[in-house]
Coordinates of C-alpha atoms and ligand atoms in Angstrom, one line a residue:
Chain X
X1365 CA 92.9 10.8 118.6
X1366 CA 92.7 7.0 119.4
X1367 CA 95.9 6.2 117.5
X1368 CA 98.1 9.1 118.6
X1369 CA 100.9 8.4 121.0
X1370 CA 99.6 11.3 123.2
X1371 CA 96.3 9.5 123.6
X1372 CA 98.1 6.2 124.4
X1373 CA 100.2 7.7 127.1
X1374 CA 97.2 9.4 128.5
X1375 CA 95.3 6.2 128.7
X1376 CA 98.1 4.6 130.5
X1377 CA 98.1 7.5 133.0
X1378 CA 94.3 7.2 133.4
X1379 CA 94.7 3.5 134.1
X1380 CA 97.3 4.1 136.8
X1381 CA 96.0 7.1 138.7
X1382 CA 92.4 7.6 138.0
X1383 CA 90.6 4.3 137.5
X1384 CA 92.4 2.6 140.3
X1385 CA 92.3 5.7 142.6
X1386 CA 95.6 4.7 144.2
X1387 CA 97.8 7.6 143.1
X1388 CA 95.3 10.4 143.9
X1389 CA 94.8 9.2 147.4
X1390 CA 98.5 9.2 148.0
X1391 CA 98.9 12.5 146.3
X1392 CA 96.2 14.1 148.4
X1393 CA 97.3 12.7 151.7
X1394 CA 100.8 13.8 151.0
X1395 CA 100.1 17.5 151.0
X1396 CA 96.8 17.6 152.9
X1397 CA 96.4 19.5 156.1
X1398 CA 94.3 17.8 158.8
X1399 CA 90.6 18.7 158.8
X1400 CA 89.0 19.9 162.1
X1401 CA 87.8 16.4 162.6
X1402 CA 91.4 15.2 162.7
X1403 CA 91.0 13.4 159.3
X1404 CA 90.9 14.7 155.8
X1405 CA 87.5 13.8 154.3
X1406 CA 88.0 12.0 150.9
X1407 CA 85.1 12.0 148.5
X1408 CA 84.5 10.0 145.4
X1409 CA 83.4 11.7 142.2
X1410 CA 83.0 10.9 138.6
X1411 CA 83.9 13.4 135.9
X1412 CA 83.3 13.0 132.2
X1413 CA 86.6 14.3 130.8
X1414 CA 87.0 14.5 127.0
X1415 CA 84.3 11.9 126.6
X1416 CA 85.5 9.4 129.1
X1417 CA 84.2 8.8 132.6
X1418 CA 86.9 9.0 135.2
X1419 CA 86.4 8.2 138.8
X1420 CA 88.5 10.1 141.4
X1421 CA 88.6 10.1 145.2
X1422 CA 89.5 13.7 146.2
X1423 CA 90.3 15.9 149.1
X1424 CA 87.4 18.4 148.8
X1425 CA 90.0 21.2 148.4
X1426 CA 91.0 19.9 145.0
X1427 CA 90.1 22.5 142.3
X1428 CA 88.9 21.2 138.9
X1429 CA 92.3 22.5 137.6
X1430 CA 94.3 20.5 140.0
X1431 CA 92.1 17.4 139.4
X1432 CA 92.9 17.7 135.6
X1433 CA 96.6 18.4 135.9
X1434 CA 97.7 16.6 139.1
X1435 CA 95.3 13.7 139.2
X1436 CA 94.5 13.0 135.5
X1437 CA 97.8 14.4 134.2
X1438 CA 96.1 16.4 131.5
X1439 CA 98.7 19.1 131.7
X1440 CA 97.5 21.0 128.6
X1441 CA 95.3 23.2 130.9
X1442 CA 97.6 25.6 132.5
X1443 CA 97.9 27.2 136.0
X1444 CA 98.6 30.8 135.6
X1445 CA 97.4 33.1 138.4
X1446 CA 95.2 30.5 140.2
X1447 CA 92.8 33.4 141.0
X1448 CA 90.6 33.7 137.9
X1449 CA 92.5 36.7 136.7
X1450 CA 94.4 35.3 133.7
X1451 CA 92.3 32.7 131.9
X1452 CA 95.1 30.2 131.4
X1453 CA 93.0 27.5 133.1
X1454 CA 89.9 27.9 130.9
X1455 CA 88.1 24.7 130.1
X1456 CA 84.7 23.9 128.7
X1457 CA 82.2 22.4 131.2
X1458 CA 78.8 21.4 130.0
X1459 CA 79.4 23.5 126.9
X1460 CA 80.4 26.6 128.7
X1461 CA 83.9 28.0 129.3
X1462 CA 84.9 28.6 132.9
X1463 CA 88.1 29.2 135.0
X1464 CA 88.9 25.7 136.3
X1465 CA 91.0 27.2 139.1
X1466 CA 88.0 28.9 140.8
X1467 CA 85.8 25.8 141.1
X1468 CA 86.1 22.6 143.1
X1469 CA 86.2 19.3 141.2
X1470 CA 83.5 17.9 143.5
X1471 CA 81.1 20.7 142.3
X1472 CA 81.3 19.0 138.8
X1473 CA 80.3 15.5 139.7
X1474 CA 78.8 14.0 136.5
X1475 CA 79.7 17.0 134.4
X1476 CA 81.0 16.9 130.8
X1477 CA 84.5 18.5 130.7
X1478 CA 86.4 19.4 127.6
X1479 CA 90.1 20.3 127.8
X1480 CA 92.5 21.3 125.1
X1481 CA 93.4 17.6 124.8
X1482 CA 89.8 16.9 124.0
X1483 CA 89.4 19.5 121.3
X1484 CA 92.0 18.0 119.0
X1485 CA 95.5 16.3 118.8
X1486 CA 98.6 17.3 116.8
X1487 CA 97.5 14.9 114.1
X1488 CA 93.9 15.9 114.1
X1489 CA 93.7 19.5 115.1
X1490 CA 90.5 21.4 115.9
X1491 CA 90.0 24.2 113.4
X1492 CA 90.7 26.7 116.2
X1493 CA 94.0 25.0 117.0
X1494 CA 95.0 25.0 113.3
X1495 CA 94.1 28.7 113.0
X1496 CA 96.2 29.6 116.0
X1497 CA 99.2 27.8 114.3
X1498 CA 98.5 29.4 110.9
X1499 CA 98.2 32.9 112.4
X1500 CA 101.0 32.6 115.0
X1501 CA 98.5 33.3 117.8
X1502 CA 101.1 32.8 120.5
X1503 CA 104.7 33.2 121.3
X1504 CA 105.6 31.3 124.5
X1505 CA 102.4 29.3 124.3
X1506 CA 101.6 29.2 128.0
X1507 CA 98.2 30.9 127.7
X1508 CA 97.3 29.2 124.4
X1509 CA 95.3 26.2 125.6
X1510 CA 93.1 28.6 127.6
X1511 CA 92.9 31.0 124.7
X1512 CA 91.8 28.3 122.4
X1513 CA 89.2 26.8 124.7
X1514 CA 87.9 30.3 125.3
X1515 CA 87.8 31.1 121.6
X1516 CA 85.8 28.0 120.7
X1517 CA 83.2 28.9 123.4
X1518 CA 83.2 32.6 122.3
X1519 CA 82.0 31.6 118.8
X1520 CA 79.3 29.4 120.3
X1521 CA 78.2 32.3 122.6
X1522 CA 77.9 34.7 119.6
X1523 CA 76.0 32.0 117.7
X1524 CA 73.6 31.6 120.7
X1525 CA 73.0 35.3 120.6
X1526 CA 74.5 36.1 124.0
X1527 CA 75.3 39.8 124.1
X1528 CA 78.5 41.4 125.4
X1529 CA 79.5 44.7 126.8
X1530 CA 80.2 46.1 123.3
X1531 CA 77.0 44.8 121.7
X1532 CA 75.2 48.0 120.7
X1533 CA 71.7 46.5 120.4
X1534 CA 71.3 43.7 123.0
X1535 CA 69.1 41.8 120.6
X1536 CA 71.5 42.0 117.6
X1537 CA 74.5 39.9 118.3
X1538 CA 77.0 39.5 115.5
X1539 CA 80.6 38.6 115.0
X1540 CA 83.1 41.5 114.8
X1541 CA 86.7 42.1 115.9
X1542 CA 85.5 44.4 118.7
X1543 CA 83.2 41.6 120.0
X1544 CA 86.2 39.2 120.0
X1545 CA 88.4 41.6 121.8
X1546 CA 85.8 42.2 124.5
X1547 CA 84.8 38.5 124.9
X1548 CA 88.4 37.4 125.0
X1549 CA 89.4 39.9 127.7
X1550 CA 89.4 37.1 130.3
X1551 CA 92.4 35.5 128.6
X1552 CA 95.6 37.5 129.2
X1553 CA 98.6 37.0 126.9
X1554 CA 101.8 38.2 128.4
X1555 CA 103.5 38.0 125.0
X1556 CA 100.7 40.2 123.6
X1557 CA 99.9 38.0 120.6
X1558 CA 96.4 39.6 120.6
X1559 CA 96.3 40.8 117.0
X1560 CA 97.1 37.3 115.8
X1561 CA 94.7 35.7 118.2
X1562 CA 91.9 37.9 116.8
X1563 CA 92.9 37.0 113.3
X1564 CA 92.8 33.3 114.1
X1565 CA 89.4 33.5 115.6
X1566 CA 88.1 35.6 112.7
X1567 CA 89.4 33.0 110.3
X1568 CA 87.5 30.2 112.1
X1569 CA 84.3 32.3 112.3
X1570 CA 84.5 33.1 108.6
X1571 CA 85.1 29.4 107.8
X1572 CA 82.1 28.4 109.8
X1573 CA 79.9 30.8 107.9
X1574 CA 81.2 29.7 104.6
Chain E
X1203 CA 93.5 26.5 151.5
X1204 CA 92.6 25.2 154.9
X1205 CA 90.9 21.8 155.1
X1206 CA 87.1 21.7 155.1
X1207 CA 84.4 19.1 154.9
X1208 CA 81.9 19.2 152.0
X1209 CA 78.3 18.4 151.5
X1210 CA 75.8 18.9 148.7
X1211 CA 72.6 20.6 149.8
X1212 CA 69.3 18.9 148.9
X1213 CA 66.8 21.6 149.7
X1214 CA 67.1 25.3 150.6
X1215 CA 65.8 24.9 154.1
X1216 CA 68.1 21.9 154.7
X1217 CA 71.0 24.0 153.4
X1218 CA 70.1 26.8 155.9
X1219 CA 69.7 24.3 158.7
X1220 CA 73.1 22.7 157.9
X1221 CA 74.7 26.2 158.0
X1222 CA 73.2 27.0 161.4
X1223 CA 74.3 23.6 162.8
X1224 CA 77.8 24.2 161.6
X1225 CA 79.0 27.7 162.6
X1226 CA 82.2 27.4 160.5
X1227 CA 80.1 26.7 157.4
X1228 CA 79.7 28.7 154.2
X1229 CA 77.5 28.2 151.2
X1230 CA 79.3 27.8 147.9
X1231 CA 77.6 28.8 144.6
X1232 CA 79.9 29.7 141.7
X1233 CA 82.8 29.8 144.0
X1234 CA 84.5 32.5 142.1
X1235 CA 84.8 34.8 145.1
X1236 CA 84.8 32.4 148.0
X1237 CA 87.5 30.1 146.6
X1238 CA 89.7 33.0 145.7
X1239 CA 89.4 34.2 149.3
X1240 CA 89.9 30.7 150.7
X1241 CA 93.2 30.3 148.8
X1242 CA 94.4 33.4 150.5
X1243 CA 93.1 32.2 153.8
X1244 CA 91.0 35.4 154.2
X1245 CA 88.0 33.1 154.4
X1246 CA 88.6 29.9 156.3
X1247 CA 85.4 27.9 156.4
X1248 CA 85.6 24.4 158.0
X1249 CA 82.6 23.2 156.1
X1250 CA 81.2 24.0 152.6
X1251 CA 77.6 23.5 151.6
X1252 CA 77.4 23.2 147.9
X1253 CA 74.1 24.8 146.8
X1254 CA 74.6 24.3 143.1
X1255 CA 72.2 21.4 142.7
X1256 CA 69.2 23.2 144.3
X1257 CA 66.3 24.1 142.1
X1258 CA 67.0 27.8 142.1
X1259 CA 68.3 28.4 138.6
X1260 CA 65.3 29.7 136.7
X1261 CA 63.9 33.2 135.9
X1262 CA 60.1 33.3 136.1
X1263 CA 57.5 36.0 135.7
X1264 CA 55.7 37.0 138.9
X1265 CA 51.9 37.4 139.1
X1266 CA 52.3 41.2 139.0
X1267 CA 54.4 41.3 135.8
X1268 CA 57.8 41.4 137.5
X1269 CA 60.6 38.7 137.5
X1270 CA 61.7 36.2 140.1
X1271 CA 65.4 35.5 139.5
X1272 CA 66.6 32.3 141.2
X1273 CA 69.6 32.7 143.4
X1274 CA 71.6 30.3 141.2
X1275 CA 70.9 31.9 137.8
X1276 CA 74.3 32.5 136.3
X1277 CA 75.3 36.1 135.4
X1278 CA 75.6 35.1 131.7
X1279 CA 72.1 33.7 131.6
X1280 CA 70.5 36.6 133.5
X1281 CA 72.2 39.2 131.2
X1282 CA 71.0 37.3 128.1
X1283 CA 67.5 36.6 129.3
X1284 CA 65.0 37.9 126.7
X1285 CA 62.9 39.8 129.2
X1286 CA 65.8 41.2 131.1
X1287 CA 67.3 42.5 127.8
X1288 CA 64.1 44.1 126.8
X1289 CA 62.6 45.4 130.1
X1290 CA 65.5 45.7 132.5
X1291 CA 68.4 46.5 130.1
X1292 CA 70.3 48.4 132.8
X1293 CA 70.7 45.0 134.5
X1294 CA 71.9 43.3 131.4
X1295 CA 74.4 46.1 130.8
X1296 CA 75.7 46.1 134.4
X1297 CA 76.2 42.3 134.3
X1298 CA 78.0 42.4 131.0
X1299 CA 80.4 45.1 132.2
X1300 CA 81.5 42.8 135.0
X1301 CA 84.3 40.3 135.2
X1302 CA 85.0 38.1 132.2
X1303 CA 83.0 35.7 130.0
X1304 CA 84.3 32.7 131.9
X1305 CA 83.5 34.2 135.3
X1306 CA 80.0 35.3 134.3
X1307 CA 79.3 31.7 133.2
X1308 CA 80.0 30.6 136.8
X1309 CA 79.0 33.6 138.9
X1310 CA 75.5 33.4 140.4
X1311 CA 72.9 36.0 141.3
X1312 CA 73.2 35.5 145.0
X1313 CA 77.0 35.1 144.9
X1314 CA 77.4 38.3 143.0
X1315 CA 75.3 40.2 145.6
X1316 CA 77.3 38.7 148.4
X1317 CA 80.8 39.1 146.9
X1318 CA 83.2 40.8 149.2
X1319 CA 85.1 44.0 148.8
X1320 CA 88.3 44.4 146.7
X1321 CA 90.0 46.7 149.2
X1322 CA 93.7 45.8 148.8
X1323 CA 94.2 45.8 152.6
X1324 CA 91.4 43.4 153.1
X1325 CA 93.3 41.1 150.7
X1326 CA 96.7 41.7 152.4
X1327 CA 96.7 39.5 155.4
X1328 CA 99.8 41.2 156.8
X1329 CA 97.8 44.5 157.3
X1330 CA 95.2 45.5 159.9
X1331 CA 91.7 45.3 158.6
X1332 CA 88.5 45.6 160.7
X1333 CA 86.5 43.7 158.1
X1334 CA 88.8 40.8 157.9
X1335 CA 89.8 40.8 161.6
X1336 CA 87.4 43.0 163.7
X1337 CA 89.2 45.3 166.1
X1338 CA 92.6 45.3 164.3
X1339 CA 92.2 48.7 162.7
X1340 CA 91.9 49.9 159.1
X1341 CA 95.1 50.1 157.0
X1342 CA 93.2 51.9 154.2
X1343 CA 92.5 55.0 156.2
X1344 CA 96.1 56.3 156.0
X1345 CA 97.0 54.0 153.0
X1346 CA 96.7 54.2 149.3
X1347 CA 92.9 54.6 149.2
X1348 CA 92.3 55.7 145.6
X1349 CA 89.6 53.1 145.1
X1350 CA 87.9 53.5 148.4
X1351 CA 84.5 54.9 149.3
X1352 CA 83.6 58.5 149.7
X1353 CA 80.0 58.2 151.0
X1354 CA 78.6 56.4 154.0
X1355 CA 82.1 55.6 155.3
X1356 CA 83.0 55.2 159.0
X1357 CA 86.1 55.7 161.1
X1358 CA 86.5 51.9 161.0
X1359 CA 86.2 51.1 157.2
X1360 CA 86.1 52.9 153.9
X1361 CA 85.7 49.9 151.6
X1362 CA 83.4 49.8 148.6
X1363 CA 81.0 47.1 147.4
X1364 CA 82.5 45.9 144.1
X1365 CA 79.4 44.5 142.3
X1366 CA 78.1 46.1 139.1
X1367 CA 74.9 43.9 139.2
X1368 CA 73.9 45.1 142.6
X1369 CA 73.9 48.8 141.4
X1370 CA 71.4 47.9 138.7
X1371 CA 69.3 45.8 141.2
X1372 CA 69.2 48.8 143.6
X1373 CA 68.1 51.1 140.7
X1374 CA 65.3 48.6 139.9
X1375 CA 64.1 48.4 143.5
X1376 CA 64.7 44.7 143.7
X1377 CA 63.8 42.5 146.7
X1378 CA 66.0 39.7 148.1
X1379 CA 64.1 36.6 149.1
X1380 CA 65.6 34.2 151.7
X1381 CA 64.9 31.1 153.7
X1382 CA 66.0 30.4 157.2
X1383 CA 67.0 27.2 159.0
X1384 CA 63.4 26.8 160.4
X1385 CA 62.0 26.9 156.8
X1386 CA 60.6 30.4 157.2
X1387 CA 61.1 32.9 154.4
X1388 CA 61.3 36.7 154.2
X1389 CA 61.8 39.4 151.6
X1390 CA 64.4 42.1 152.2
X1391 CA 64.3 45.3 150.1
X1392 CA 67.6 45.7 148.3
X1393 CA 68.1 49.1 149.9
X1394 CA 68.3 47.4 153.3
X1395 CA 70.2 44.3 152.1
X1396 CA 73.7 45.7 152.1
X1397 CA 74.8 47.6 155.3
X1398 CA 77.0 50.6 155.8
X1399 CA 80.3 49.7 157.6
X1400 CA 79.6 51.7 160.9
X1401 CA 81.5 50.0 163.7
X1402 CA 81.0 46.5 162.4
X1403 CA 82.3 46.4 158.8
X1404 CA 82.6 42.6 159.1
X1405 CA 78.8 42.4 159.0
X1406 CA 78.0 43.3 155.5
X1407 CA 74.3 42.4 154.9
X1408 CA 71.0 42.0 156.7
X1409 CA 71.2 38.2 156.4
X1410 CA 71.1 36.2 159.7
X1411 CA 73.7 33.5 160.2
X1412 CA 72.8 30.5 157.9
X1413 CA 70.1 32.4 156.0
X1414 CA 70.1 31.4 152.4
X1415 CA 69.2 33.7 149.5
X1416 CA 66.7 31.9 147.3
X1417 CA 65.8 34.6 144.7
X1418 CA 65.9 38.3 143.8
X1419 CA 62.6 39.7 142.6
X1420 CA 62.2 42.7 140.3
X1421 CA 59.0 44.7 140.3
X1422 CA 57.1 45.1 137.0
X1423 CA 59.1 47.0 134.3
X1424 CA 59.0 50.8 134.4
X1425 CA 60.1 51.3 130.8
X1426 CA 62.3 54.3 130.1
X1427 CA 65.8 54.5 128.7
X1428 CA 68.3 52.4 130.5
X1429 CA 72.0 53.3 130.9
X1430 CA 74.9 51.7 132.8
X1431 CA 78.1 53.7 132.5
X1432 CA 81.2 52.1 134.1
X1433 CA 84.5 53.9 134.5
X1434 CA 87.5 51.8 135.0
X1435 CA 91.3 51.6 134.6
X1436 CA 91.1 49.5 131.5
X1437 CA 88.4 49.0 128.9
X1438 CA 87.4 45.5 129.9
X1439 CA 87.8 43.0 132.7
X1440 CA 88.3 45.5 135.5
X1441 CA 86.3 46.5 138.5
X1442 CA 84.6 49.9 138.4
X1443 CA 86.4 53.0 139.8
X1444 CA 82.9 54.5 139.7
X1445 CA 79.7 53.6 137.9
X1446 CA 76.4 55.3 137.1
X1447 CA 73.2 53.4 136.5
X1448 CA 70.3 55.4 135.3
X1449 CA 66.8 55.1 133.9
X1450 CA 65.3 58.1 132.1
X1451 CA 61.6 58.2 131.9
X1452 CA 59.1 60.7 130.5
X1453 CA 58.9 64.4 131.5
X1454 CA 62.5 64.7 132.7
X1455 CA 62.0 62.0 135.3
X1456 CA 65.0 59.9 136.0
X1457 CA 66.5 57.7 138.7
X1458 CA 70.2 57.1 139.5
X1459 CA 72.3 54.6 141.4
X1460 CA 76.1 54.7 141.8
X1461 CA 78.8 52.0 142.2
X1462 CA 82.3 52.5 143.5
X1463 CA 81.3 55.2 146.0
X1464 CA 80.1 53.4 149.1
X1465 CA 79.9 50.1 151.0
X1466 CA 76.6 49.5 149.2
X1467 CA 75.1 50.7 145.9
X1468 CA 74.4 54.4 146.4
X1469 CA 71.0 55.8 145.7
X1470 CA 69.3 58.9 147.2
X1471 CA 65.9 60.4 146.8
X1472 CA 67.4 63.9 146.5
X1473 CA 69.5 62.8 143.5
X1474 CA 66.4 61.4 141.7
X1475 CA 64.4 64.5 142.6
X1476 CA 67.1 66.7 140.9
X1477 CA 66.9 64.9 137.6
X1478 CA 65.1 67.7 135.7
X1479 CA 67.8 70.2 136.9
X1480 CA 70.5 68.3 135.0
X1481 CA 73.7 66.4 135.6
X1482 CA 75.4 68.8 138.0
X1483 CA 72.3 69.1 140.3
X1484 CA 72.1 65.3 140.4
X1485 CA 75.8 65.1 141.3
X1486 CA 75.4 67.7 144.0
X1487 CA 72.6 65.8 145.5
X1488 CA 74.2 62.4 145.2
X1489 CA 77.5 63.6 146.6
X1490 CA 76.1 65.5 149.6
X1491 CA 78.2 64.6 152.7
X1492 CA 81.0 63.0 150.7
X1493 CA 84.2 62.6 152.6
X1494 CA 87.2 62.2 150.4
X1495 CA 90.9 61.5 150.9
X1496 CA 94.0 62.9 149.1
X1497 CA 93.9 59.9 146.8
X1498 CA 90.2 59.5 146.0
X1499 CA 89.2 63.2 145.8
X1500 CA 89.0 62.7 142.0
X1501 CA 85.9 60.5 142.4
X1502 CA 83.6 63.5 142.9
X1503 CA 84.7 65.1 139.6
X1504 CA 84.5 61.7 137.9
X1505 CA 80.9 61.3 139.1
X1506 CA 80.1 64.8 137.7
X1507 CA 81.7 64.1 134.3
X1508 CA 80.2 60.7 134.0
X1509 CA 76.7 62.1 134.8
X1510 CA 77.3 64.8 132.2
X1511 CA 78.2 62.2 129.7
X1512 CA 75.1 60.1 130.6
X1513 CA 72.9 63.1 130.1
X1514 CA 74.6 64.0 126.8
X1515 CA 74.1 60.5 125.5
X1516 CA 70.5 60.7 126.6
X1517 CA 69.9 63.9 124.5
X1518 CA 71.4 62.2 121.4
X1519 CA 69.1 59.2 121.9
X1520 CA 66.0 61.4 122.5
Ligands
LIG668 C1 89.2 38.5 138.2 C2 87.9 38.8 138.6 C3 87.3 40.0 138.1 C4 86.0 40.4 138.5 N1 85.4 41.5 138.0 C5 84.2 41.9 138.5 C6 83.6 43.1 138.0 O1 84.2 43.8 137.2 N2 82.4 43.4 138.5 C7 81.7 42.6 139.4 O2 80.6 43.0 139.7 N3 82.2 41.5 139.8 C8 83.5 41.1 139.4 N4 84.0 40.0 139.9 C9 83.4 39.2 141.0 C10 82.4 38.2 140.5 O3 81.2 38.9 140.0 C11 82.0 37.4 141.8 O4 83.1 36.6 142.1 C12 80.8 36.5 141.5 O5 79.6 37.3 141.2 C13 80.5 35.7 142.8 O6 79.4 34.8 142.5 P1 79.6 33.3 142.9 O7 78.3 32.6 142.6 O8 80.8 32.7 142.3 O9 79.8 33.4 144.5 P2 80.6 32.4 145.5 O10 82.0 32.7 145.4 O11 80.1 31.0 145.4 O12 80.0 33.0 146.9 C14 80.2 34.4 147.3 C15 79.6 34.5 148.7 O13 78.2 34.4 148.6 C16 77.8 33.4 149.5 N5 76.6 32.8 148.9 C17 76.5 32.3 147.6 N6 75.3 31.9 147.3 C18 74.5 32.2 148.4 C19 73.1 32.0 148.7 N7 72.3 31.5 147.8 N8 72.7 32.5 149.9 C20 73.5 33.0 150.8 N9 74.9 33.2 150.6 C21 75.4 32.8 149.4 C22 78.9 32.5 149.7 O14 78.8 31.8 150.9 C23 80.1 33.5 149.7 O15 80.3 34.1 150.9 C24 85.3 39.5 139.5 C25 85.9 38.4 140.0 C26 87.1 38.0 139.6 C27 87.8 36.8 140.1
LIG669 S1 88.7 49.9 154.3 FE1 87.6 48.2 155.3 S2 88.2 46.5 154.1 FE2 89.8 48.0 153.7 S3 91.4 47.8 155.3 FE3 89.9 49.2 156.1 S4 88.5 47.9 157.3 FE4 89.6 46.6 155.9

């Protein structure tokens, strides 16, 4: 990841807008409404994004999604519905997948956040990224970063023995296509690449077992 | 979203005190319901009290063999908890039928209980709604009210409570523990926690302003066979049209609670007492006094059929 051009440009971006805090402040004040006190409260926070500490000073309204996209310019994570209904904004926080649109960045002070950029790069893909390419697990690709982050976490959840709605015996959690379909229902794909998404996830699950 | 100020609570009593001192304040837990409503300006708090760092995220056994579930225990963790899976399976099942994996990772026990209705007119700020803006009227009464309540409704509101978890909590006779601004605590039986709409549909629970939920306590396990049957418009990631939670014990004893029918999880003594007489008798008892509209009349048949299915499933298991 260190040598890829993507990482370089991201570092440049981080240097400009996050570490120095200048750009976020301008950005926030540009579209902020005035708080009841007459002034928008700005609060400093540190997030650990893809292994790196980044310091931001934010209008409390900033969702984790907007912090990632608009402040850190990590635009791999997508804004779909912005209401937790589509899953395009899925990221992994402290090892668990969540909708980054329905949480405030300030609520994650100190948290470890992994986005699609942190999973792998075009040169060094995560096995799940590679499997999505191999199986054509997308068409337009807009939902894909969320699908992949979700899929990585789904395999961990099954591994950890967390049951789902379709688990027959709550104490016997095992991989199956039905489990994948149920667990991935929070990620909508408008192109309906679902069969290929399931195939990609199955591939990685079988690879992990082998 | 309207602007607001933000603070992180450092103790439950301080959180409650901050909420009382700040009438425009709201607690934020998972944020999955509150932020959704804030983006639509249905909720417009001027101050948020983040309760996520409070020490309320554990599940512990109580001295009488029950469970005390911290207000911040995430829905995923509660559903997967060993003791919940084994002794309160209806609760695991209800939780796992709700929302998505991502949302359950974030949603908390208290936030789930306190989530607001999914009435489409509550969400549509161009329409009158007594719950959103008291005194403006109810657009659902003469609107498309297919998903609305048929029991315990009023002339001012026919909304349902959307939580699956709350239906299981009601079936299990849970108790909600709270702390107030002065540090005093109290325990509210779940039956009294959610209110019927009456003339004040905007007041949804027995909580006083600023009162913080700290835990939900389950009594010792009662055994039996646990079922949560949710009927919805798609197989996953959809709110219930109706749901039936049931525990079948020995000697044809059973208890039932229903979701999607009322402003709160619906449970009646008469329905429980009719258990031995079969699905139809339970449905008759549970549905006594039902008031339906052209669009949601189907819910009474749906309750009957779902109960029949729950009974049939039970016979296969037995
Ligand atoms: C797309 C989508 C689908 C969904 N599907 C389902 C479904 O099928 N079934 C279902 O049951 N639910 C469903 N949900 C709702 C979800 O379960 C709730 O959003 C969630 O449980 C709320 O919990 P939270 O911790 O995020 O609450 P928050 O959003 O943080 O808070 C909700 C409310 O509770 C108050 N609050 C929070 N904690 C406390 C406390 N300790 N004391 C006092 N007040 C408190 C807040 O002030 C706020 O008013 C869905 C949600 C979405 C977005
Ligand atoms: S049913 Fe209740 S929530 Fe829906 S519009 Fe009427 S008053 Fe509002």
